Coordinates of C-alpha atoms in Angstrom, one line a residue:
X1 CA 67.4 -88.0 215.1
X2 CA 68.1 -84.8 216.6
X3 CA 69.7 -81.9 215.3
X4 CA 72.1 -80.3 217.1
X5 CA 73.0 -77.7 214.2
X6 CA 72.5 -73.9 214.7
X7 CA 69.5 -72.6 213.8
X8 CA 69.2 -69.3 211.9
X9 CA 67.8 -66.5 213.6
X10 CA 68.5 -68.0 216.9
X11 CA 72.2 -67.4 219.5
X12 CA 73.9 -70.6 220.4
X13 CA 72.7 -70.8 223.9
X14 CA 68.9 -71.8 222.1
X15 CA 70.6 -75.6 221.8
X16 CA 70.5 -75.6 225.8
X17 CA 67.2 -74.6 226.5
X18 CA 65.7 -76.5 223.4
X19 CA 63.0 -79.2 224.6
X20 CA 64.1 -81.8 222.6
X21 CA 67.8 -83.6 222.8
X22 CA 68.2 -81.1 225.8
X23 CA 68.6 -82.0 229.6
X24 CA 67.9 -78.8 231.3
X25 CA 64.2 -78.6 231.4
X26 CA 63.5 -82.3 232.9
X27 CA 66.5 -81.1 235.6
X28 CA 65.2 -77.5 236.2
X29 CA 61.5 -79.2 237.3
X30 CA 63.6 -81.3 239.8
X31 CA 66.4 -78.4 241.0
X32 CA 63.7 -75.4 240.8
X33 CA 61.6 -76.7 243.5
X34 CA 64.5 -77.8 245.7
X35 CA 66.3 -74.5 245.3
X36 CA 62.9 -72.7 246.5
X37 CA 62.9 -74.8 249.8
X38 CA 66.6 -74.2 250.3
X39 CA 66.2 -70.6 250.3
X40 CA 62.5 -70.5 252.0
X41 CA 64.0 -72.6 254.6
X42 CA 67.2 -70.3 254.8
X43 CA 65.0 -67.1 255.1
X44 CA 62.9 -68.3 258.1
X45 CA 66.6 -69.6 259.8
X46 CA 68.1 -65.7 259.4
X47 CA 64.7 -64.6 260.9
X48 CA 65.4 -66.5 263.9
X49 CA 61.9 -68.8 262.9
X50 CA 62.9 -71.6 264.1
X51 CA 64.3 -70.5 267.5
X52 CA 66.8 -68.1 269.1
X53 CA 70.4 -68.6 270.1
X54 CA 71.0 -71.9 271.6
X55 CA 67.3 -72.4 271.2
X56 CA 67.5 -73.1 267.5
X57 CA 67.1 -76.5 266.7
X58 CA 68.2 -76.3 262.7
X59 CA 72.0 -76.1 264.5
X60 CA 71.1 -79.1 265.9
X61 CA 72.1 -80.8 262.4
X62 CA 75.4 -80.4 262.4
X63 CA 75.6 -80.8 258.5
X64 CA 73.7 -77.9 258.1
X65 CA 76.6 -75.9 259.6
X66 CA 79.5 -78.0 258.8
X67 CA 81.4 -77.4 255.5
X68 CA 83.0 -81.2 255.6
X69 CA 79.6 -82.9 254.3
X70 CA 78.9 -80.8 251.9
X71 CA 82.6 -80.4 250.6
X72 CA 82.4 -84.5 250.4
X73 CA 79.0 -85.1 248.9
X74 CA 80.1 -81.8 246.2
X75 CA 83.2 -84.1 245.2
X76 CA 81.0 -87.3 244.8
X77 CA 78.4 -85.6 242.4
X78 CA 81.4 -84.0 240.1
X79 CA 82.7 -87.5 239.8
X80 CA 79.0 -88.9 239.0
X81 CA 78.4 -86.3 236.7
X82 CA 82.0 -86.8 235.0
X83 CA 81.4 -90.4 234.7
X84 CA 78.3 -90.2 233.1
X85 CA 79.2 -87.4 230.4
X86 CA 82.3 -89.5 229.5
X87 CA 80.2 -92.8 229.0
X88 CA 77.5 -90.7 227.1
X89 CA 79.9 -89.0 224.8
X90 CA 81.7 -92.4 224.2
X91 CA 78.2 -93.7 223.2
X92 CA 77.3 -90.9 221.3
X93 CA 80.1 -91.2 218.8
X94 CA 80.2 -94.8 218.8
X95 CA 75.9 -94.5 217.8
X96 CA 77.2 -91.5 214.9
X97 CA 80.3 -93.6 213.5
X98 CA 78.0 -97.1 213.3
X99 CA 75.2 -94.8 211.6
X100 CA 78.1 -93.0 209.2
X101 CA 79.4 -96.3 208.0
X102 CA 76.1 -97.7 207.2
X103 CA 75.0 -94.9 205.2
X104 CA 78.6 -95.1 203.5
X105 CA 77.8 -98.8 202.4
X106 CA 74.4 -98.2 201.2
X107 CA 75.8 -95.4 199.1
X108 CA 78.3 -97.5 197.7
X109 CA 75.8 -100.0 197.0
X110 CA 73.8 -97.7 195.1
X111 CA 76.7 -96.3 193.2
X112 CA 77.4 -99.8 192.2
X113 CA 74.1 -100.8 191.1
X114 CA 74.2 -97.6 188.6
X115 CA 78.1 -98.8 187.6
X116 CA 76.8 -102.5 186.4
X117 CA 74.3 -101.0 184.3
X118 CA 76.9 -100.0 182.1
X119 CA 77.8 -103.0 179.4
X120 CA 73.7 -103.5 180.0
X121 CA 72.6 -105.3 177.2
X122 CA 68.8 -104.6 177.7
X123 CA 66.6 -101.8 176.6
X124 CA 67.8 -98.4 177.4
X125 CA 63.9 -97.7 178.4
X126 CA 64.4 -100.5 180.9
X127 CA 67.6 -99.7 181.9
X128 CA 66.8 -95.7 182.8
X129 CA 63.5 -97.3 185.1
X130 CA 65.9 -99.1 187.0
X131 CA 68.2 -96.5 187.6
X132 CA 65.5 -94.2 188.8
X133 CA 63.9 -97.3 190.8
X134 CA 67.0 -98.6 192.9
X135 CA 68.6 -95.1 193.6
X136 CA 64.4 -93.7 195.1
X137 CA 64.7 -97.3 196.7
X138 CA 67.8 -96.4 198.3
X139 CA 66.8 -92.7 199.5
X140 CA 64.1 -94.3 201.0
X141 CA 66.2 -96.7 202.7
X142 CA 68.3 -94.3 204.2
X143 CA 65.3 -91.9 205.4
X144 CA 63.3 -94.8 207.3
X145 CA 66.7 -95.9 208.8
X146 CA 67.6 -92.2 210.1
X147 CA 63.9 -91.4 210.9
X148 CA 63.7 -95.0 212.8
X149 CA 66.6 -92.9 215.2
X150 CA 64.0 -90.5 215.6
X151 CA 61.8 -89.8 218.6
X152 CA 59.0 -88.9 216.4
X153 CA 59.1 -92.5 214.6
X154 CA 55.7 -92.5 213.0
X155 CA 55.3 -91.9 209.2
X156 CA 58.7 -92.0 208.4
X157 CA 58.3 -92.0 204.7
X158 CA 57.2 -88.4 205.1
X159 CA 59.1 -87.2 207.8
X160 CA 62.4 -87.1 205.8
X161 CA 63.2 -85.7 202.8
X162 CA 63.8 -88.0 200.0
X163 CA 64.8 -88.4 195.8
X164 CA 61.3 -87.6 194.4
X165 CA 59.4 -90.1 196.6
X166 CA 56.3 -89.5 194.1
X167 CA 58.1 -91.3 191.3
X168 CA 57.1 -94.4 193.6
X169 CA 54.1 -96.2 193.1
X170 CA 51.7 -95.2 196.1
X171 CA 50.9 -98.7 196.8
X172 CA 54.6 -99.2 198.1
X173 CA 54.5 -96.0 199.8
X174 CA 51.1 -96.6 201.3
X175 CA 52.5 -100.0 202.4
X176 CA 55.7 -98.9 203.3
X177 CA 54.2 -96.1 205.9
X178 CA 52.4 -98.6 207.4
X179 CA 55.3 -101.3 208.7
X180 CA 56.7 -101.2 211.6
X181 CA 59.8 -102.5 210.4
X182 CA 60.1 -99.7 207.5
X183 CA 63.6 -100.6 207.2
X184 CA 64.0 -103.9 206.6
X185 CA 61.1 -104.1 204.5
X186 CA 62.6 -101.2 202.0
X187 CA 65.8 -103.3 201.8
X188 CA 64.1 -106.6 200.9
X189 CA 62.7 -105.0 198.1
X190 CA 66.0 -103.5 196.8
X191 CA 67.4 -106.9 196.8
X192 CA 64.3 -108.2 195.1
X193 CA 64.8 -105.8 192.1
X194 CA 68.2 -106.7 191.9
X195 CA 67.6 -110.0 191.7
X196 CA 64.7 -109.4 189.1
X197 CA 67.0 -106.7 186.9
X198 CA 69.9 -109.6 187.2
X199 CA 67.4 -112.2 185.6
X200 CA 66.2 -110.1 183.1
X201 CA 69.9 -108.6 181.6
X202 CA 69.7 -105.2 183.0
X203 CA 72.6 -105.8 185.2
X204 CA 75.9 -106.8 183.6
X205 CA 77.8 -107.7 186.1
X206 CA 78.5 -111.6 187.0
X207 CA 76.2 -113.1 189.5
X208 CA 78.5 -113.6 192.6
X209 CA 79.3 -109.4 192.3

């Protein structure tokens, strides 16, 4: 996951020029070079390098001294360029509302859990562990899921700040770091405990909810 946010201390041209989320470093290594040949190869023309007068074989290429080409191939790369951004910003909102709504329905699902604990008829000891449990269980979830859109996707338990993470037993954790499929794995165990709190009276609510 990238952030895109301003940074303090820093103007807001530092998002362009930032190595990460940003195009303009992998396109200056391929323009920079190009633009020193273009003007190398425009200095030794004026200086009459290549030839004199008629003699000069760089007006031989007719593109290099017609305007047509050049007007032509200019329009074909604004409409490639306007293409792409328009496909890329359709896919980057598409990517943030998909992400938005599943955060939205694991925080509902978490603000449920808490909500049938209510009428619980089981210890109030119990009831406060499984509160704590499932809504750690949750942060988790929602950290190895952002972190998995990440380009730095290793140790995702720590690369994301979470509810008191050391309230967890370090086995999980330790087992948890070490999946490749962090995600899935932290929600099979949140259905797990639900199931387990349902069997032992810690959730009220009926079975189907």
């Amino acid at each position: 996951m990238i952030e895109y946010g301003k940074k303090r201390g820093k103007p807001d041209w530092y998002l362009a020029f930032q190595l990460t989320g940003s195009v303009f470093p992998f396109c200056f290594k391929i323009v920079f070079p190009i633009a020193c040949l273009a003007v190398g190869l425009k200095a030794l023309h004026d200086n009459e390098v290549f030839g004199k007068g008629e003699d000069d074989w760089v007006t031989g290429f007719y593109f290099l001294t017609d305007g047509s080409p050049w007007g032509g191939f200019s329009g074909f790369v604004v409409f490639v360029v306007v293409f792409r951004l328009s496909q890329a910003y359709s896919t980057y909102w598409a990517a943030y509302s998909t992400t938005t709504a599943v955060l939205g329905d694991w925080s509902g699902a978490a603000a449920s859990a808490v909500t049938f604990c209510r009428n619980s008829s089981a210890k109030p000891n119990d009831v406060d562990a499984f509160l704590h449990k499932i809504i750690r269980m949750f942060s988790l979830l929602s950290a190895s899921a952002l972190q998995e859109l990440s380009p730095r996707r290793s140790h995702q338990v720590w690369g994301l700040l979470t509810l008191n993470a050391g309230g967890v037993s370090q086995k999980y954790l330790k087992t948890l770091d070490g999946s490749k499929m962090r995600v899935d794995l932290c929600y099979h165990w949140i259905q797990q405990l639900v199931v387990d709190s349902q069997a032992s009276g810690i959730l009220a609510a009926p079975a189907p909810i």
